[in-house]
Short mmCIF file of C-alpha atoms in Angstrom, two decimals:
data_model
loop_
_atom_site.label_atom_id
_atom_site.label_comp_id
_atom_site.label_asym_id
_atom_site.label_seq_id
_atom_site.Cartn_x
_atom_site.Cartn_y
_atom_site.Cartn_z
CA GLN A 1 64.23 163.28 79.00
CA VAL A 2 63.54 159.98 77.29
CA GLN A 3 60.49 158.13 78.52
CA LEU A 4 58.81 154.89 77.46
CA VAL A 5 55.54 153.92 79.12
CA GLU A 6 53.86 150.57 78.51
CA SER A 7 50.20 149.84 79.11
CA GLY A 8 47.52 147.27 78.35
CA GLY A 9 48.75 144.29 80.33
CA GLY A 10 46.41 142.13 82.35
CA LEU A 11 44.95 138.69 82.94
CA VAL A 12 43.48 136.76 80.01
CA GLN A 13 42.29 133.22 79.38
CA ALA A 14 44.27 130.85 77.19
CA GLY A 15 43.31 131.35 73.57
CA GLY A 16 42.35 134.94 74.15
CA SER A 17 43.83 138.18 72.86
CA LEU A 18 45.47 141.23 74.35
CA ARG A 19 47.14 144.35 73.01
CA VAL A 20 49.93 146.13 74.82
CA SER A 21 51.05 149.65 73.94
CA CYS A 22 54.15 151.76 74.40
CA THR A 23 54.15 155.55 74.36
CA ALA A 24 57.50 157.23 73.69
CA SER A 25 58.80 160.75 74.27
CA GLY A 26 62.07 162.64 74.51
CA PHE A 27 63.72 161.44 71.27
CA LEU A 28 63.14 161.32 67.52
CA PHE A 29 60.74 158.41 67.51
CA SER A 30 60.43 158.19 63.72
CA PHE A 31 64.16 157.41 63.37
CA ALA A 32 64.29 154.76 66.07
CA ASP A 33 63.99 151.00 65.87
CA MET A 34 61.55 149.67 68.45
CA GLY A 35 61.41 146.28 70.11
CA TRP A 36 59.28 144.22 72.47
CA PHE A 37 60.96 141.91 74.97
CA ARG A 38 59.53 139.83 77.80
CA ARG A 39 60.84 138.37 81.03
CA ALA A 40 59.32 135.58 83.10
CA PRO A 41 60.34 134.76 86.71
CA GLY A 42 63.67 132.96 86.82
CA LYS A 43 64.34 133.43 83.12
CA GLU A 44 66.39 135.76 80.98
CA ARG A 45 64.86 138.54 78.96
CA GLU A 46 63.52 137.15 75.69
CA PHE A 47 63.12 138.80 72.30
CA VAL A 48 59.53 138.96 71.06
CA ALA A 49 59.30 141.33 68.10
CA THR A 50 60.83 144.43 66.56
CA ILE A 51 59.92 147.06 63.98
CA ASN A 52 62.48 149.32 62.36
CA ARG A 53 62.21 152.92 61.26
CA TYR A 54 60.93 151.83 57.84
CA GLY A 55 58.20 149.57 59.22
CA ALA A 56 59.89 146.22 58.60
CA THR A 57 59.13 143.65 61.31
CA VAL A 58 60.88 140.61 62.74
CA TYR A 59 59.28 138.10 65.13
CA ALA A 60 60.53 135.38 67.41
CA ASP A 61 59.65 131.93 66.09
CA SER A 62 57.60 131.23 69.20
CA VAL A 63 55.13 134.04 68.44
CA LYS A 64 55.20 134.20 64.65
CA GLY A 65 51.71 134.02 63.19
CA ARG A 66 50.07 134.93 66.51
CA PHE A 67 51.58 138.32 67.40
CA THR A 68 51.64 141.48 65.29
CA MET A 69 53.75 144.57 65.96
CA SER A 70 52.94 147.99 64.54
CA ARG A 71 53.87 151.64 65.02
CA ASP A 72 52.12 154.99 64.71
CA ASN A 73 54.69 157.73 64.20
CA SER A 74 52.08 160.49 64.49
CA LYS A 75 51.46 159.37 68.08
CA SER A 76 54.98 158.13 68.91
CA MET A 77 53.52 154.76 69.85
CA VAL A 78 54.15 151.10 69.14
CA TYR A 79 51.76 148.22 69.69
CA LEU A 80 51.90 144.48 70.11
CA GLN A 81 48.71 142.61 69.26
CA MET A 82 48.79 139.17 70.89
CA ASN A 83 46.36 136.51 69.69
CA SER A 84 45.93 132.83 70.58
CA LEU A 85 47.69 133.34 73.89
CA GLN A 86 49.07 130.21 75.52
CA PRO A 87 49.05 129.43 79.26
CA GLU A 88 52.40 130.16 80.85
CA ALA A 89 54.02 131.93 83.77
CA PRO A 90 53.33 135.66 84.03
CA ALA A 91 55.77 137.80 82.08
CA VAL A 92 56.60 141.48 81.99
CA TYR A 93 56.55 142.90 78.49
CA SER A 94 58.95 145.82 77.99
CA CYS A 95 59.35 148.26 75.15
CA GLY A 96 62.83 149.24 73.98
CA ALA A 97 64.10 151.99 71.68
CA GLY A 98 67.40 151.83 69.84
CA TRP A 99 69.37 152.19 66.65
CA VAL A 100 70.23 148.74 65.36
CA ARG A 101 73.52 148.64 63.44
CA ARG A 102 72.56 145.77 61.16
CA PHE A 103 68.84 145.17 61.01
CA GLY A 104 68.23 141.59 59.95
CA SER A 105 71.01 140.33 62.21
CA GLY A 106 71.32 142.24 65.47
CA GLU A 107 67.73 143.27 66.10
CA ARG A 108 67.06 140.25 68.35
CA SER A 109 69.64 141.37 70.91
CA GLY A 110 68.52 143.47 73.86
CA GLY A 111 71.89 145.18 73.81
CA GLU A 112 70.93 146.95 70.60
CA TYR A 113 68.27 148.97 72.40
CA THR A 114 69.29 151.99 74.45
CA PHE A 115 66.13 152.99 76.31
CA TRP A 116 63.57 150.86 78.12
CA GLY A 117 60.23 151.26 79.82
CA GLN A 118 59.21 149.72 83.14
CA GLY A 119 57.06 147.10 81.43
CA THR A 120 53.52 145.80 81.75
CA ARG A 121 52.63 142.41 83.18
CA VAL A 122 50.74 139.82 81.14
CA THR A 123 49.25 136.69 82.70
CA VAL A 124 47.58 133.93 80.68
CA SER A 125 45.51 131.48 82.71
CA SER A 126 44.79 127.89 81.71
#
């Protein structure tokens, strides 16, 4: 069965860095588009970044220049390197796998991703 497992979350100081990872299994990882989304208490799930099957990336404006997404097909893993972290409410970062119909338009929508992991919590202190 399909499984996505995130790891690497934790508590960091503002201005620090953290890398979260997602390990996938149960589907053809190399042909999937992968995305990172986050959810803070009382807020809707928010798009963070995505990488398609060809390695092209798209970032939310709020993280552009600070976050970097990558994938390693040999390990069926995706990563999100987060630098210059800003203080904010704790958020759960979740990894999604899907097959975006029109990359460059629909990749920011959570509905384009079929499978999700449980997420890993990230807290940035002031």
